[in-house]
XYZ file of C-alpha atoms in Angstrom:
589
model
C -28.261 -7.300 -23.638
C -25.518 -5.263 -22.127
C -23.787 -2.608 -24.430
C -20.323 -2.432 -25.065
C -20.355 0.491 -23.069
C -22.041 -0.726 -20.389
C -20.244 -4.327 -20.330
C -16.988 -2.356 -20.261
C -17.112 -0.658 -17.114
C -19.202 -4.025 -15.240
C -16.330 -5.936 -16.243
C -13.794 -3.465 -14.895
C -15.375 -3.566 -11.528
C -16.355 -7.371 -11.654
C -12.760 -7.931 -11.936
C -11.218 -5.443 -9.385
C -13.938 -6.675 -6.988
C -12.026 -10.586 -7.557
C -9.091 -8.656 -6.971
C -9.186 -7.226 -3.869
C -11.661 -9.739 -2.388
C -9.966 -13.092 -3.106
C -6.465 -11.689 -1.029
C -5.976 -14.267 1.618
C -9.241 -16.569 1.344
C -7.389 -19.543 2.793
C -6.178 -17.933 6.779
C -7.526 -14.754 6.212
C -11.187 -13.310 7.491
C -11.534 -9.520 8.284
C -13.783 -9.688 10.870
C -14.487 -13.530 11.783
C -18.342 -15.085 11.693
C -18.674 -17.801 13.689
C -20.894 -20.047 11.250
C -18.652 -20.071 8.775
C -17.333 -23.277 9.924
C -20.700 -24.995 9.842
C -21.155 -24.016 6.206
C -17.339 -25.001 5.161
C -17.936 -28.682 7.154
C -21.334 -29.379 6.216
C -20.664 -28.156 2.217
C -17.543 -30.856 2.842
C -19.713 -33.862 4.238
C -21.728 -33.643 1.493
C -19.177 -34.271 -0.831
C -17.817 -37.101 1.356
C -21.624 -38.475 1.662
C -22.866 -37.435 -1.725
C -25.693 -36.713 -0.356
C -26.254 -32.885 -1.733
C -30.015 -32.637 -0.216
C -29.888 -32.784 3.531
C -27.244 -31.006 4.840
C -24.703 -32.504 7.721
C -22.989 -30.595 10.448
C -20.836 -33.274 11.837
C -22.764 -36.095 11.368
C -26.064 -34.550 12.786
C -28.757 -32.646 10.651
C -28.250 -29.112 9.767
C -31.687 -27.309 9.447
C -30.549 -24.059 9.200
C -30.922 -22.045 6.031
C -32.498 -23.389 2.637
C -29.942 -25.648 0.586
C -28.862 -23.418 -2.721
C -25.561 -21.794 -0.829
C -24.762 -25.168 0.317
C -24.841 -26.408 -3.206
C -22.566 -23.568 -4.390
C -20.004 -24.155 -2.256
C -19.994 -27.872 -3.349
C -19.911 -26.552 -6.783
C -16.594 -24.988 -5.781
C -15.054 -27.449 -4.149
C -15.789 -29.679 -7.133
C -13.891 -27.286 -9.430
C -10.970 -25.971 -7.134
C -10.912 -28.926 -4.443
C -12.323 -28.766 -0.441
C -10.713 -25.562 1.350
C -11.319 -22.410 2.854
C -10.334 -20.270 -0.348
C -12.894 -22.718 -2.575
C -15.542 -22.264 0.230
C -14.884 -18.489 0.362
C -15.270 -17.876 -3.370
C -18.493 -18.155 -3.714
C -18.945 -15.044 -1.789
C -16.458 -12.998 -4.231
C -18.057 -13.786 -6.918
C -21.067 -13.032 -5.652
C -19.804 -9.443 -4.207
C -18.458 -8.863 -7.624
C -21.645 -9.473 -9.092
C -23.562 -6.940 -6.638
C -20.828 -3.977 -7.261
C -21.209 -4.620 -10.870
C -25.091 -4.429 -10.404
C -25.016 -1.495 -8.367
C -22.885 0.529 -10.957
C -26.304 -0.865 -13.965
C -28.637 0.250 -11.124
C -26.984 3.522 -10.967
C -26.849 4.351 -15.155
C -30.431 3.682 -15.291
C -31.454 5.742 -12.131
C -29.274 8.914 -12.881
C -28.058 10.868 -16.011
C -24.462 11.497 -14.135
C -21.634 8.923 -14.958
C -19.588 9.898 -11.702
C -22.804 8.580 -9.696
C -22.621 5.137 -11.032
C -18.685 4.742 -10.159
C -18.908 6.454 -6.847
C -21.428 4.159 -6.452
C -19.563 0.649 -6.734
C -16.654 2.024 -5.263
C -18.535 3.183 -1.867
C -20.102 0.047 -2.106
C -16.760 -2.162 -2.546
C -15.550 -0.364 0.387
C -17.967 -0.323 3.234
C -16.332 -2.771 6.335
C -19.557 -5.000 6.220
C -19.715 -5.138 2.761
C -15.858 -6.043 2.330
C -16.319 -8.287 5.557
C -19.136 -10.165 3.765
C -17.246 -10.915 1.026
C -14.484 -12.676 2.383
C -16.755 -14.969 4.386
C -18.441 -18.476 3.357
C -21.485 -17.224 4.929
C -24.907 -16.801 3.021
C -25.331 -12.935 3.093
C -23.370 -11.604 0.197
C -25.328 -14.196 -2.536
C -28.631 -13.082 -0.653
C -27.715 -9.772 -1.361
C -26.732 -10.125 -4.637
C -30.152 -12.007 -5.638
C -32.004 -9.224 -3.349
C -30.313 -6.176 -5.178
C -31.238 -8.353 -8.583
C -34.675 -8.650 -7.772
C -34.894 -4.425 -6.839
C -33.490 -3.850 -10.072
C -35.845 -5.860 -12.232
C -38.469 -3.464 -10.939
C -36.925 -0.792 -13.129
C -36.837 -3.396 -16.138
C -40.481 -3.998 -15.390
C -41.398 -0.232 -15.186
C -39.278 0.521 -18.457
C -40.729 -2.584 -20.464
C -43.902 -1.351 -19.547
C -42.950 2.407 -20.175
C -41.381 1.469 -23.509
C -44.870 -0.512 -24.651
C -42.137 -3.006 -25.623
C -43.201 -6.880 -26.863
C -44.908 -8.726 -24.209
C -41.922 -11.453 -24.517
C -39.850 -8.584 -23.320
C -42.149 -7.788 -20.367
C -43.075 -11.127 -19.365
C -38.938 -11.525 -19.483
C -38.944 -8.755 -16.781
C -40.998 -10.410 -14.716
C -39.305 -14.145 -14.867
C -36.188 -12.448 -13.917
C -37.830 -10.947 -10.746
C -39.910 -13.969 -9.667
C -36.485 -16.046 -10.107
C -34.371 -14.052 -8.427
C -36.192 -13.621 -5.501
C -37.007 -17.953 -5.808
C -33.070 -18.065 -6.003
C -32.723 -15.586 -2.950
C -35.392 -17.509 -0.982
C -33.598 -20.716 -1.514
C -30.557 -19.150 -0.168
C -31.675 -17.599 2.627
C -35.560 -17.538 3.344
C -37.911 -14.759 3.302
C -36.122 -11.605 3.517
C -35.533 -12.390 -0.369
C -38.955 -12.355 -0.997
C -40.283 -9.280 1.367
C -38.087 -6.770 0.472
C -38.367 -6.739 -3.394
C -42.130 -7.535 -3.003
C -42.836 -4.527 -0.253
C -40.206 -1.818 -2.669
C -42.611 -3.242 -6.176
C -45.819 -2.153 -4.518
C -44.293 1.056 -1.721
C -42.783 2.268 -5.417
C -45.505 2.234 -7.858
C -47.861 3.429 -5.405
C -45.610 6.773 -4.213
C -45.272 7.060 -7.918
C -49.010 6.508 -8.761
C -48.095 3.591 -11.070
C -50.513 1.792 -9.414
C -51.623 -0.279 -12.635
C -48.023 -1.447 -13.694
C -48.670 -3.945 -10.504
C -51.692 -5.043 -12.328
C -50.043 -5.568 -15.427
C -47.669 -7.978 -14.112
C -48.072 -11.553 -14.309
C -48.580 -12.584 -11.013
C -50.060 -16.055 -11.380
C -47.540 -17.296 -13.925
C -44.670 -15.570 -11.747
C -45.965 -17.453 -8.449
C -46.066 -20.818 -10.032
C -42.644 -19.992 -11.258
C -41.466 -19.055 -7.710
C -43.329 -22.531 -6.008
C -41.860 -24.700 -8.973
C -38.047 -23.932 -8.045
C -38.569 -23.358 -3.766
C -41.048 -26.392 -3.621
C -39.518 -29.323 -4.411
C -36.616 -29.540 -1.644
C -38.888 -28.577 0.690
C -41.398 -31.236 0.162
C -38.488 -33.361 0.094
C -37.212 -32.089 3.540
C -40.361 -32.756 4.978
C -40.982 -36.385 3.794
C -37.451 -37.607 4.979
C -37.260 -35.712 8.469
C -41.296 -35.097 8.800
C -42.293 -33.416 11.949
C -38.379 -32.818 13.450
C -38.107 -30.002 10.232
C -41.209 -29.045 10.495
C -41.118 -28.311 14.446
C -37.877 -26.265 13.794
C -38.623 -24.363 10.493
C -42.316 -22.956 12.243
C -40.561 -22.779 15.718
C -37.090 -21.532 15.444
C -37.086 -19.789 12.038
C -40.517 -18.360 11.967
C -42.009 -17.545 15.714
C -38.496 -17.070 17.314
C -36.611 -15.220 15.022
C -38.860 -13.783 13.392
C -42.215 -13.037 16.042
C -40.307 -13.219 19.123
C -41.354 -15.331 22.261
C -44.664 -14.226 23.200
C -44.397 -11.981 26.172
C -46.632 -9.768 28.191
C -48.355 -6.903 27.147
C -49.591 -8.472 23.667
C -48.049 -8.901 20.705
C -48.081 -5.649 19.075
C -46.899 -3.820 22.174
C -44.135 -6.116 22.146
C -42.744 -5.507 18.646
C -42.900 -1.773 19.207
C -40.799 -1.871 22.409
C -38.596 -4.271 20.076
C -38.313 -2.004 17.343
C -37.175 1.035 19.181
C -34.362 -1.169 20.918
C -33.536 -2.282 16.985
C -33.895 0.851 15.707
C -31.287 2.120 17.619
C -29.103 -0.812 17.244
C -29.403 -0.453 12.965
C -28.441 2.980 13.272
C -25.452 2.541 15.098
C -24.649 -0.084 12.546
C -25.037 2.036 9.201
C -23.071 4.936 11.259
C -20.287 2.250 12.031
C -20.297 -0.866 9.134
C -20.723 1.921 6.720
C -17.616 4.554 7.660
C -15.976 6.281 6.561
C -18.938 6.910 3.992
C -21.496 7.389 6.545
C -21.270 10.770 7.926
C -22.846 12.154 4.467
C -25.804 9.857 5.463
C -26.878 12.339 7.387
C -27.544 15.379 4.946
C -27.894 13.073 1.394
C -31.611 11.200 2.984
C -32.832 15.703 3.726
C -31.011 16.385 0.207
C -33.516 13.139 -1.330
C -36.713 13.913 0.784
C -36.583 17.867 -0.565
C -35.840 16.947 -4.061
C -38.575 14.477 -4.123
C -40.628 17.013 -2.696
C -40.305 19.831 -5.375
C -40.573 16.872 -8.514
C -36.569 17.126 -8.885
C -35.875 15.393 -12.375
C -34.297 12.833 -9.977
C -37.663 12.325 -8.026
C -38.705 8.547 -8.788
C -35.388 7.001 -8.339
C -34.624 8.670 -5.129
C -38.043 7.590 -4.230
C -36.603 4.013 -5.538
C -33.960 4.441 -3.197
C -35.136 5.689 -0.130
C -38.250 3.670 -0.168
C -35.709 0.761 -0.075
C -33.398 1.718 2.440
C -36.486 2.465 4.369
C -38.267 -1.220 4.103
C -35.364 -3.322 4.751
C -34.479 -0.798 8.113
C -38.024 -0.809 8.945
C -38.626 -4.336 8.565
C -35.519 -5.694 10.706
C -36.285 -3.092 13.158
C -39.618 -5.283 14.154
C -37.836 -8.611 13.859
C -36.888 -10.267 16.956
C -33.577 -10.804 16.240
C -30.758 -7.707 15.705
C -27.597 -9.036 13.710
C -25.382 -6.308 11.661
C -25.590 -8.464 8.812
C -29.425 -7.643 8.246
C -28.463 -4.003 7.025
C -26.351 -5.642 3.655
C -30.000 -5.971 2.338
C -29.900 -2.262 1.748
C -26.521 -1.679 0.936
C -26.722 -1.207 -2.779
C -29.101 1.568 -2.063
C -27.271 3.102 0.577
C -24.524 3.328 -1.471
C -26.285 4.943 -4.373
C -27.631 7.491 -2.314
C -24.306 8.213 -1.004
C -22.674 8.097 -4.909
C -25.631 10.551 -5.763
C -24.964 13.142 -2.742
C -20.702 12.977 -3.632
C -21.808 14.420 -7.092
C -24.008 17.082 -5.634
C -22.736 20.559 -6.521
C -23.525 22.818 -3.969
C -24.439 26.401 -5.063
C -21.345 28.771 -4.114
C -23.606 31.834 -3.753
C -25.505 30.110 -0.889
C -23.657 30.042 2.259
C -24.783 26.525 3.182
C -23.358 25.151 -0.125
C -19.927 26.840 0.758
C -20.010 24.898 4.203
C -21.385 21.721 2.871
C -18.878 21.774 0.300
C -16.113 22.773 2.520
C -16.994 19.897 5.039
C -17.400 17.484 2.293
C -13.810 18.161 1.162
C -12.301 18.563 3.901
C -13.521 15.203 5.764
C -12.319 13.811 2.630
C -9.132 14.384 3.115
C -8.954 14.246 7.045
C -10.347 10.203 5.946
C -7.474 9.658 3.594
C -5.040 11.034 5.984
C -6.649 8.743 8.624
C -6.072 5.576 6.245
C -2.843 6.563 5.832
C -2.277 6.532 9.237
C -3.608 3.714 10.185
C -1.972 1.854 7.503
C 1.139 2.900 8.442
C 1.236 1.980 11.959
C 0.420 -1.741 10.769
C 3.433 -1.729 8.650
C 6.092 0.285 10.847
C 4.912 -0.946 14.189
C 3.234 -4.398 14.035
C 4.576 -5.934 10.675
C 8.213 -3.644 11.206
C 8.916 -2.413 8.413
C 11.575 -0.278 7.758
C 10.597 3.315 9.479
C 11.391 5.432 6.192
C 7.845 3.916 5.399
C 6.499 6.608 7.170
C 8.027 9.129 4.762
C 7.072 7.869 1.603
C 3.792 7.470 3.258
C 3.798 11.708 4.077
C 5.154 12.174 0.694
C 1.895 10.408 -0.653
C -0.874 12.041 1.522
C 0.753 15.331 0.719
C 0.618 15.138 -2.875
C -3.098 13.864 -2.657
C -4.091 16.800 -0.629
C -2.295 19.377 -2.364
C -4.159 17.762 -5.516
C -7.456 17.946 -4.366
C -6.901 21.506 -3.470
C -5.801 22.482 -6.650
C -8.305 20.809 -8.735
C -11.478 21.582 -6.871
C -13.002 19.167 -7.984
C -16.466 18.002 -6.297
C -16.082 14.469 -6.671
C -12.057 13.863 -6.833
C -11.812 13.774 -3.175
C -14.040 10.768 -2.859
C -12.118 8.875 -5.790
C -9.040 9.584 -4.097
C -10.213 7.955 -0.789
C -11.884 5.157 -2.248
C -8.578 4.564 -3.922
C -6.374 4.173 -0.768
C -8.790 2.413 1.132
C -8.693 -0.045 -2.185
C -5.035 -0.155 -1.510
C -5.307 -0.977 1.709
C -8.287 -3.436 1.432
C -6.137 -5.311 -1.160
C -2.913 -6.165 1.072
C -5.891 -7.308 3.841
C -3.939 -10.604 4.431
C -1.192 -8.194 6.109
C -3.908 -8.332 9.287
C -2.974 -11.949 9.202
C 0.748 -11.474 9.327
C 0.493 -8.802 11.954
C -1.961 -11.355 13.541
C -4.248 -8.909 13.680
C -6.618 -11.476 12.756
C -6.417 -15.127 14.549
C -6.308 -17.148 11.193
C -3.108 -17.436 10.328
C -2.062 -17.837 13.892
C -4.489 -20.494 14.858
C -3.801 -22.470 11.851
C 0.245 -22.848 12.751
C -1.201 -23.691 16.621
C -3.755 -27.093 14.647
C -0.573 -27.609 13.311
C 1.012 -28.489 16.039
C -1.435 -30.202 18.020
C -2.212 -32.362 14.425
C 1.313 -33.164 14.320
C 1.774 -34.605 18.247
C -1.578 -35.901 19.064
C -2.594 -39.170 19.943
C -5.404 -40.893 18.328
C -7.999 -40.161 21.533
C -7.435 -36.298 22.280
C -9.306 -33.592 23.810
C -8.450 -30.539 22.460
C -10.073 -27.113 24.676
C -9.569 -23.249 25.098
C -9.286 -21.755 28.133
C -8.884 -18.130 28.233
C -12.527 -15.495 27.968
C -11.158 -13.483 24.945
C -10.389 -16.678 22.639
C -12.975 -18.067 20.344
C -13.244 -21.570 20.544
C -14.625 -21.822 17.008
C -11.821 -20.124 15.435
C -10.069 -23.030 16.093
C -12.723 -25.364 15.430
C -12.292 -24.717 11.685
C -9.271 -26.926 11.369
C -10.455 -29.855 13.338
C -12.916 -32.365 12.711
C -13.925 -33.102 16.395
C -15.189 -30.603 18.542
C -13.076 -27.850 20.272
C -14.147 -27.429 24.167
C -14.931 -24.029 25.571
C -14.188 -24.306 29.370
C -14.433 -20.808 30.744
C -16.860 -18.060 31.459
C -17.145 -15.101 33.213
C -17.585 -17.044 36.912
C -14.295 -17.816 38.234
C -15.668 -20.427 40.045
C -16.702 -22.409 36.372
C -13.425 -21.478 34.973
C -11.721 -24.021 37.657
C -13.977 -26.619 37.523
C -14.095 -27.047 33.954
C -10.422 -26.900 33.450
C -9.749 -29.274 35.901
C -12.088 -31.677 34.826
C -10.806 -31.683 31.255
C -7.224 -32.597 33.122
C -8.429 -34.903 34.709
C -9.220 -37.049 31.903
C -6.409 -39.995 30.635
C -6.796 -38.634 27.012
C -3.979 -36.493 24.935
C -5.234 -33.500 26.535
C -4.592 -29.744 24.988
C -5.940 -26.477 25.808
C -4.673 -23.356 23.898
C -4.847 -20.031 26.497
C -3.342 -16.654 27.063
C 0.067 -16.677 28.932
C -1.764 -14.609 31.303
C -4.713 -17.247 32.049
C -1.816 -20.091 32.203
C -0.037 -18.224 35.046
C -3.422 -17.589 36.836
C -4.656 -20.422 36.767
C -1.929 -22.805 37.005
C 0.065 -21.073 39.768
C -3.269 -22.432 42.111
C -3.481 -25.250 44.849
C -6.078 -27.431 42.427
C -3.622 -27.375 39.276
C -0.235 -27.925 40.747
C -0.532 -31.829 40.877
C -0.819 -31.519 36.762
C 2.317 -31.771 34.677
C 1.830 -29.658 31.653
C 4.382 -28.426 29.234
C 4.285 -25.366 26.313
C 4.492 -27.019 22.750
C 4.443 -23.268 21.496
C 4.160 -19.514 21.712
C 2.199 -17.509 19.207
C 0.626 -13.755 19.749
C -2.335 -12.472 19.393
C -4.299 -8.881 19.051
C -5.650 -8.221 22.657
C -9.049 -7.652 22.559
C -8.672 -5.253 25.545
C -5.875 -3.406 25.637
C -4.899 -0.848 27.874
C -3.023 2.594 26.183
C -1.341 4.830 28.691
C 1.603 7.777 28.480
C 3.930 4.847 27.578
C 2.288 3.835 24.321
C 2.726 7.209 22.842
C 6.311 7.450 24.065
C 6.604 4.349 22.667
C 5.157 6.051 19.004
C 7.065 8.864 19.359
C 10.741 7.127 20.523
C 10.052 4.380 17.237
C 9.671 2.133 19.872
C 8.480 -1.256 17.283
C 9.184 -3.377 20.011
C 7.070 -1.979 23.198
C 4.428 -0.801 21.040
C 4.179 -4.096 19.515
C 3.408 -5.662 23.201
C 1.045 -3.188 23.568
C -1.394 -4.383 20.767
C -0.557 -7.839 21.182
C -0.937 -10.877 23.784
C 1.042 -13.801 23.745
C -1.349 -16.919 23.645
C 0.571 -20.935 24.531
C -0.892 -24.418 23.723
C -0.326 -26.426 26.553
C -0.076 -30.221 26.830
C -1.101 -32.365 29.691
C 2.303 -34.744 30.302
C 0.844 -38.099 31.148
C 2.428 -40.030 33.587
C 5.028 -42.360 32.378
């Protein structure tokens, strides 16, 4: 049972995590995942259907992915109704969950309170953590359940520590077989490896060696089989050898083994895991900022204290031996998505809450720099975000330019705080804070249409409004995403270009050649290309509307910063931004 003073503060950050994740569920992703869509539909056919065991992606079997987060999302929709904010929750609750576990995890692995709130704040605002969490994709529950399972290692080790009841140890252990059973249904075997390779790494770098005797592993594994077996068994009696094929194929020897190639097997997965090492690294550096820089000294600061028995030895042991299965692990994998490294998130953010409380000695000389760097990052961070934030508001949402001034005002006073306090750990708060600030007005992206959402919902709009009952609806330019657009259509969306110039023509041409209601949504730039040729000008089309969005490549040159500096809104606006038309095939009267 949680404490009051315990519940307290997991409350607190349960709640602000709702907060700032739930802003703009229904047009609004920060950085878009393309599966979402087959998640939202196939959550939404089964309550059409009502058939919640086999799940649908447009009237064809989905195979991908165990069926719990399927059911959650239904559970959703059958409370707050079918739509993208209902689909979405499930992952803000779930990310609320995880901070609030993160901030336990980090009471009961360190004395210091500020650890435990640096913690879940770092945590809360990490880019692929707060992308996660605005997504109806299955990573942020897997995460949660992962992160759950970790932490009943410690409630294992302290039961056993404590020589408490054997209800209370055999509790322990339920809650890790159950969680990682709930994890595995969400998401396969990842939920299973990584707390089951940090039980044994840990007790063995520990020399605790019998506690993974002591545990009751037959009664735990029947536990595990008993809630994963079932739909399984069922899967393969109603589809037989089709889920079989693809489960043993695609999920096991192709994602995970690889295609066999030459040289052997193991040779293989080394080569493989120095390309993925290197990819996993760039990620933490990058999904992780602005946090990640300390990365660098807090995993020396962990391996010396553990070294010299630091008071602090086991958990950073507990930590690093964490962080370092889940990179390891993905590293030999055949696949390399970002989203692998939100397995060790949680710890990475500890680590990171732990080294932000460090007090560096101020007779040394290398504590003066490493606290002077430390601060002074800090700040250079918040002025950064403040930056950032207010070019968004001044120049692509244009707000009134005396933004920028209360804006100054602001970063002033925080600075000339922190310099007056010296304070070890203010700095961080301070940045967490206005990147919280900023994270919670994220559906302002959407309004700047920064992100496509909000823009490619008014453009399905449209086309839902004029269409005929047999349409074709396609998108023609490299740098839009057809399934963006997908998401508010029940048919599917046609991608007709690629990188061959050659392609480009033919498939656009033979979508307008067809006597259906034809659309095809591309950049003003691709519709003068393209339709300016010999092969297009015997097509009629016409521009049902005009919308603009963020250019994916953008070129800046000595006119963009004259732009900044004359309060240009207007030509710095067109600089960052590309106008996109729907176009409609006029059919011949």
């Amino acid at each position: 049972m949680l404490k009051n003073k315990t519940l307290v503060p997991c409350l607190f950050y349960f709640l602000l995590s709702i907060l700032i994740y739930a802003q703009g569920l229904s047009v609004h992703g920060m950085e878009y995942r393309d599966d979402e869509v087959f998640y939202f539909n196939s959550a939404k056919e089964m309550v059409a259907s009502g058939d919640y065991l086999s799940p649908k992606y447009l009237g064809e079997d989905r195979f991908q992915k165990p069926i719990l987060y399927y059911w959650l999302i239904v559970i959703c929709y059958k409370i707050f109704g079918v739509s993208w904010f209902s689909a979405r929750l499930t992952s803000v609750i779930f990310s609320g969950l995880t901070v609030s576990l993160t901030w336990l995890m980090a009471r009961r692995l360190f004395a210091a309170k500020h650890i435990a709130h640096l913690s879940a704040l770092i945590l809360m605002t990490c880019p692929l953590f707060f992308r996660h969490a605005k997504n109806v994709v299955p990573d942020m529950t897997l995460t949660f359940f992962i992160v759950l399972s970790c932490f009943s290692i410690l409630f294992i080790q302290d039961a056993i520590d404590n020589t408490k009841s054997i209800i209370e140890e055999r509790r322990c252990n339920y809650i890790f077989f159950i969680s990682m059973a709930s994890g595995f249904m969400i998401k396969g075997i990842a939920a299973v490896a990584v707390p089951l390779l940090l039980l044994f790494v840990y007790f063995t770098v520990t020399q605790k060696k019998k506690y993974i005797k002591q545990m009751n592993w037959l009664r735990g594994i029947g536990l595990f089989l008993l809630i994963c077996l079932p739909w399984f068994i069922y899967m393969v009696l109603r589809h037989g050898t089709d889920y079989m094929d693809y489960m043993l194929a695609h999920e096991t020897q192709n994602r995970i083994l690889g295609i066999e190639q030459k040289g052997g097997f193991l040779v293989a997965r080394l080569k493989q895991f120095g390309k993925n090492s290197l990819f996993y690294l760039t990620v933490l550096f990058q999904y992780f900022a602005p946090w990640s820089i300390f990365i660098i000294a807090a995993i020396p600061l962990a391996i010396g204290r553990i070294s010299k028995n630091h008071k602090d030895r086991e958990s950073l042991v507990f930590i690093l031996s964490w962080m370092g299965i889940v990179f390891v692990m993905f590293s030999f994998m055949d696949f390399k998505i970002s989203h692998y490294m939100m397995s060790l998130s949680a710890g990475y953010a500890l680590l990171l809450g732990y080294f932000m409380n460090e007090i560096f000695s101020s007779r040394l000389m290398q504590g003066k720099i490493f606290s002077f760097i430390r601060t002074n990052y800090l700040i250079l961070m918040i002025v950064l975000c403040s930056v950032v934030y207010t070019f968004l508001v001044v120049y692509l949402l244009q707000w009134n330019p005396w933004v920028i001034m209360v804006i100054i005002a602001g970063c002033v006073y925080a600075v000339c705080i922190i310099k007056l306090k010296k304070s070890n750990v203010l700095p961080a708060y301070i940045l967490a804070g206005v990147m919280l600030f900023i994270l919670f007005q994220s559906p302002l992206l959407a309004k700047a249409s920064l992100t496509p959402h909000s823009t490619l919902q008014r453009v399905a709009a449209v086309v839902n409004t004029v269409k005929q009952d047999d349409y074709i609806l396609g998108v023609g330019s490299h740098d839009l995403h057809e399934k963006e657009l997908q998401v508010y259509f029940d048919q599917k969306v046609e991608r007709l270009v690629t990188t061959h110039e050659g392609h480009n023509i033919y498939h656009l041409t033979r979508m307008f050649n067809y006597s259906k209601d034809v659309f095809c949504l591309m950049t003003e730039k691709d519709y003068n290309h393209y339709f300016s040729k010999e092969e297009f000008k015997k097509y009629k089309t016409e521009i049902l509307t005009e919308e603009y969005l963020a250019r994916k490549r953008f070129f800046i040159d000595k006119g963009f910063f004259t732009a900044l500096l004359q309060m240009d809104q207007q030509k710095v606006y067109h600089y960052i931004m590309e106008k996109i038309v729907l176009i409609r095939k006029v059919q011949d009267a």
